[in-house]
PDB file of C-alpha atoms in Angstrom:
ATOM      1  CA  SER A  10     -46.064  10.223  24.508  1.00  0.00           C
ATOM      2  CA  TYR A  11     -48.991   9.700  27.164  1.00  0.00           C
ATOM      3  CA  GLN A  12     -51.686  10.198  24.465  1.00  0.00           C
ATOM      4  CA  GLN A  13     -50.055   7.829  21.945  1.00  0.00           C
ATOM      5  CA  ALA A  14     -50.215   5.068  24.841  1.00  0.00           C
ATOM      6  CA  ARG A  15     -53.776   5.913  25.602  1.00  0.00           C
ATOM      7  CA  ILE A  16     -54.742   5.356  22.043  1.00  0.00           C
ATOM      8  CA  LEU A  17     -52.667   2.257  21.761  1.00  0.00           C
ATOM      9  CA  ALA A  18     -54.339   0.805  24.996  1.00  0.00           C
ATOM     10  CA  GLN A  19     -57.757   1.722  23.900  1.00  0.00           C
ATOM     11  CA  ARG A  20     -57.297  -0.488  20.892  1.00  0.00           C
ATOM     12  CA  GLY A  21     -57.579  -3.249  23.241  1.00  0.00           C
ATOM     13  CA  ARG A  22     -61.436  -2.769  23.493  1.00  0.00           C
ATOM     14  CA  ARG A  23     -61.977  -3.480  19.858  1.00  0.00           C
ATOM     15  CA  PRO A  24     -63.684  -6.760  18.771  1.00  0.00           C
ATOM     16  CA  THR A  25     -61.361  -9.579  18.189  1.00  0.00           C
ATOM     17  CA  THR A  26     -61.176 -11.819  14.933  1.00  0.00           C
ATOM     18  CA  THR A  27     -59.785 -14.889  16.917  1.00  0.00           C
ATOM     19  CA  ASP A  28     -60.397 -16.545  20.157  1.00  0.00           C
ATOM     20  CA  GLU A  29     -57.028 -18.109  20.339  1.00  0.00           C
ATOM     21  CA  TRP A  30     -55.015 -16.411  23.065  1.00  0.00           C
ATOM     22  CA  LEU A  31     -51.320 -16.754  23.854  1.00  0.00           C
ATOM     23  CA  PRO A  32     -50.609 -16.277  27.514  1.00  0.00           C
ATOM     24  CA  LEU A  33     -47.764 -13.791  28.047  1.00  0.00           C
ATOM     25  CA  GLY A  34     -47.595 -14.690  31.776  1.00  0.00           C
ATOM     26  CA  VAL A  35     -48.386 -13.528  35.456  1.00  0.00           C
ATOM     27  CA  PHE A  36     -46.293 -10.449  36.677  1.00  0.00           C
ATOM     28  CA  GLY A  37     -45.881  -9.015  39.941  1.00  0.00           C
ATOM     29  CA  VAL A  38     -46.121  -5.124  39.566  1.00  0.00           C
ATOM     30  CA  VAL A  39     -43.318  -3.915  41.703  1.00  0.00           C
ATOM     31  CA  THR A  40     -42.401  -0.166  42.602  1.00  0.00           C
ATOM     32  CA  ASP A  41     -38.871   0.978  43.127  1.00  0.00           C
ATOM     33  CA  GLY A  42     -37.709  -0.080  46.557  1.00  0.00           C
ATOM     34  CA  GLN A  43     -40.520  -2.559  47.063  1.00  0.00           C
ATOM     35  CA  SER A  44     -39.392  -6.335  47.800  1.00  0.00           C
ATOM     36  CA  GLN A  45     -42.953  -7.790  47.292  1.00  0.00           C
ATOM     37  CA  ALA A  46     -45.587  -7.312  44.717  1.00  0.00           C
ATOM     38  CA  GLU A  47     -48.947  -6.483  46.091  1.00  0.00           C
ATOM     39  CA  ARG A  48     -50.428  -6.061  42.508  1.00  0.00           C
ATOM     40  CA  VAL A  49     -50.491  -9.002  40.096  1.00  0.00           C
ATOM     41  CA  LEU A  50     -50.918  -8.676  36.319  1.00  0.00           C
ATOM     42  CA  GLN A  51     -52.075 -11.625  34.156  1.00  0.00           C
ATOM     43  CA  LEU A  52     -51.654 -11.047  30.424  1.00  0.00           C
ATOM     44  CA  ALA A  53     -52.591 -12.833  27.150  1.00  0.00           C
ATOM     45  CA  VAL A  54     -52.255 -11.576  23.565  1.00  0.00           C
ATOM     46  CA  ASN A  55     -53.808 -12.854  20.097  1.00  0.00           C
ATOM     47  CA  ALA A  56     -52.801 -12.531  16.564  1.00  0.00           C
ATOM     48  CA  ASP A  57     -54.564  -9.368  16.232  1.00  0.00           C
ATOM     49  CA  GLY A  58     -52.164  -7.625  18.642  1.00  0.00           C
ATOM     50  CA  LEU A  59     -54.928  -7.374  21.297  1.00  0.00           C
ATOM     51  CA  ILE A  60     -53.950  -7.928  24.855  1.00  0.00           C
ATOM     52  CA  ARG A  61     -56.439  -8.876  27.530  1.00  0.00           C
ATOM     53  CA  GLY A  62     -56.075 -10.024  31.262  1.00  0.00           C
ATOM     54  CA  ASN A  63     -56.610  -9.200  34.797  1.00  0.00           C
ATOM     55  CA  PHE A  64     -55.086  -6.866  37.357  1.00  0.00           C
ATOM     56  CA  TYR A  65     -55.442  -8.208  40.938  1.00  0.00           C
ATOM     57  CA  ASP A  66     -54.696  -5.641  43.890  1.00  0.00           C
ATOM     58  CA  ALA A  67     -53.948  -7.815  47.139  1.00  0.00           C
ATOM     59  CA  VAL A  68     -54.287  -4.590  49.270  1.00  0.00           C
ATOM     60  CA  SER A  69     -57.858  -3.935  48.237  1.00  0.00           C
ATOM     61  CA  ASP A  70     -58.630  -7.549  47.182  1.00  0.00           C
ATOM     62  CA  GLN A  71     -60.094  -6.585  43.909  1.00  0.00           C
ATOM     63  CA  THR A  72     -59.596  -7.873  40.523  1.00  0.00           C
ATOM     64  CA  VAL A  73     -60.167  -5.642  37.364  1.00  0.00           C
ATOM     65  CA  PRO A  74     -60.189  -6.474  33.776  1.00  0.00           C
ATOM     66  CA  VAL A  75     -57.279  -5.062  31.587  1.00  0.00           C
ATOM     67  CA  TYR A  76     -57.022  -4.431  28.087  1.00  0.00           C
ATOM     68  CA  GLY A  77     -54.566  -3.034  25.668  1.00  0.00           C
ATOM     69  CA  ALA A  78     -52.675  -3.593  22.399  1.00  0.00           C
ATOM     70  CA  VAL A  79     -49.402  -4.192  20.778  1.00  0.00           C
ATOM     71  CA  ASP A  80     -48.113  -1.624  18.180  1.00  0.00           C
ATOM     72  CA  LYS A  81     -46.835  -4.304  15.625  1.00  0.00           C
ATOM     73  CA  PRO A  82     -44.176  -2.042  13.945  1.00  0.00           C
ATOM     74  CA  THR A  83     -42.581  -0.846  17.253  1.00  0.00           C
ATOM     75  CA  GLN A  84     -43.605  -3.700  19.564  1.00  0.00           C
ATOM     76  CA  ARG A  85     -44.782  -1.191  22.161  1.00  0.00           C
ATOM     77  CA  VAL A  86     -47.294  -2.424  24.570  1.00  0.00           C
ATOM     78  CA  ALA A  87     -50.087  -0.109  26.232  1.00  0.00           C
ATOM     79  CA  LEU A  88     -52.526  -1.333  28.996  1.00  0.00           C
ATOM     80  CA  MET A  89     -55.349   0.235  30.797  1.00  0.00           C
ATOM     81  CA  MET A  90     -57.656  -1.092  33.485  1.00  0.00           C
ATOM     82  CA  GLU A  91     -61.362  -1.239  33.097  1.00  0.00           C
ATOM     83  CA  GLY A  92     -62.858   1.716  34.693  1.00  0.00           C
ATOM     84  CA  ASN A  93     -59.850   3.920  34.778  1.00  0.00           C
ATOM     85  CA  ASP A  94     -59.309   5.669  31.560  1.00  0.00           C
ATOM     86  CA  ALA A  95     -56.243   7.952  32.781  1.00  0.00           C
ATOM     87  CA  LEU A  96     -53.954   5.128  34.142  1.00  0.00           C
ATOM     88  CA  VAL A  97     -51.829   3.564  31.238  1.00  0.00           C
ATOM     89  CA  LEU A  98     -48.891   0.981  31.680  1.00  0.00           C
ATOM     90  CA  GLU A  99     -46.381   0.915  28.904  1.00  0.00           C
ATOM     91  CA  THR A 100     -43.605  -1.563  27.994  1.00  0.00           C
ATOM     92  CA  GLY A 101     -42.248  -3.464  25.230  1.00  0.00           C
ATOM     93  CA  LEU A 102     -43.455  -6.861  23.932  1.00  0.00           C
ATOM     94  CA  TYR A 103     -40.107  -8.290  24.205  1.00  0.00           C
ATOM     95  CA  ASN A 104     -39.866  -7.220  27.632  1.00  0.00           C
ATOM     96  CA  LEU A 105     -42.703  -9.364  28.605  1.00  0.00           C
ATOM     97  CA  THR A 106     -40.767 -12.420  27.510  1.00  0.00           C
ATOM     98  CA  ASN A 107     -38.367 -11.910  30.179  1.00  0.00           C
ATOM     99  CA  ASP A 108     -38.360 -12.538  33.864  1.00  0.00           C
ATOM    100  CA  GLU A 109     -38.035  -8.837  34.714  1.00  0.00           C
ATOM    101  CA  ALA A 110     -39.603  -6.118  32.642  1.00  0.00           C
ATOM    102  CA  PRO A 111     -39.174  -2.321  32.815  1.00  0.00           C
ATOM    103  CA  ALA A 112     -42.411  -0.513  32.551  1.00  0.00           C
ATOM    104  CA  LEU A 113     -43.677   2.954  32.708  1.00  0.00           C
ATOM    105  CA  LEU A 114     -46.920   3.833  34.687  1.00  0.00           C
ATOM    106  CA  HIS A 115     -48.635   7.029  33.425  1.00  0.00           C
ATOM    107  CA  PHE A 116     -51.012   8.371  35.942  1.00  0.00           C
ATOM    108  CA  ASP A 117     -51.966  11.403  33.495  1.00  0.00           C
ATOM    109  CA  ALA A 118     -50.361  13.388  30.906  1.00  0.00           C
ATOM    110  CA  THR A 119     -47.871  14.886  33.291  1.00  0.00           C
ATOM    111  CA  ARG A 120     -47.207  12.366  35.955  1.00  0.00           C
ATOM    112  CA  ARG A 121     -45.255   9.002  35.343  1.00  0.00           C
ATOM    113  CA  GLU A 122     -43.429   6.606  37.344  1.00  0.00           C
ATOM    114  CA  PRO A 123     -41.041   3.562  36.556  1.00  0.00           C
ATOM    115  CA  ARG A 124     -42.345  -0.131  37.582  1.00  0.00           C
ATOM    116  CA  THR A 125     -40.953  -3.253  37.290  1.00  0.00           C
ATOM    117  CA  LEU A 126     -42.861  -6.255  36.110  1.00  0.00           C
ATOM    118  CA  MET A 127     -41.565  -9.569  37.672  1.00  0.00           C
ATOM    119  CA  ARG A 128     -42.588 -12.852  36.273  1.00  0.00           C
ATOM    120  CA  LEU A 129     -44.346 -15.053  38.806  1.00  0.00           C
ATOM    121  CA  GLN A 130     -43.350 -18.660  38.320  1.00  0.00           C
ATOM    122  CA  PRO A 131     -45.990 -21.453  38.776  1.00  0.00           C
ATOM    123  CA  PRO A 132     -45.653 -23.460  41.936  1.00  0.00           C
ATOM    124  CA  ALA A 133     -42.844 -26.318  41.342  1.00  0.00           C
ATOM    125  CA  ASP A 134     -45.340 -29.048  42.168  1.00  0.00           C
ATOM    126  CA  GLY A 135     -47.863 -28.036  39.668  1.00  0.00           C
ATOM    127  CA  ALA A 136     -50.483 -27.235  42.488  1.00  0.00           C
ATOM    128  CA  ALA A 137     -52.624 -24.104  42.003  1.00  0.00           C
ATOM    129  CA  PRO A 138     -51.570 -21.261  44.233  1.00  0.00           C
ATOM    130  CA  PRO A 139     -53.684 -20.901  47.344  1.00  0.00           C
ATOM    131  CA  ALA A 140     -56.861 -18.884  46.885  1.00  0.00           C
ATOM    132  CA  ASN A 141     -57.503 -16.049  49.203  1.00  0.00           C
TER     133      ASN A 141
END
């Protein structure tokens, strides 16, 4: 449910017992019918099951911190953006190991839409992506 996802995501605000983070990857957030991601999510997880990262919106050219958590028994992942307590993105931890991950974006308790998280590959030459 939406409320369960919100509670799980809010766990990501807790202090952590470790500074060791494992990158989960960089994902384009794609809406059905969209061919190019205008929003990008960069995520890392730690042994406590906390997730931190950044959400970049190319349309508004804004970067916002993201936090969330993994429910270890179910492997469910829920994420929230700093400053927006209603919006919750939900997926599975296993999904984040794939190149394409289905996700559910909850706008509030009654409205949700599917999204696809597309893994973005680093440039082949090892160069950093161009800065905007």
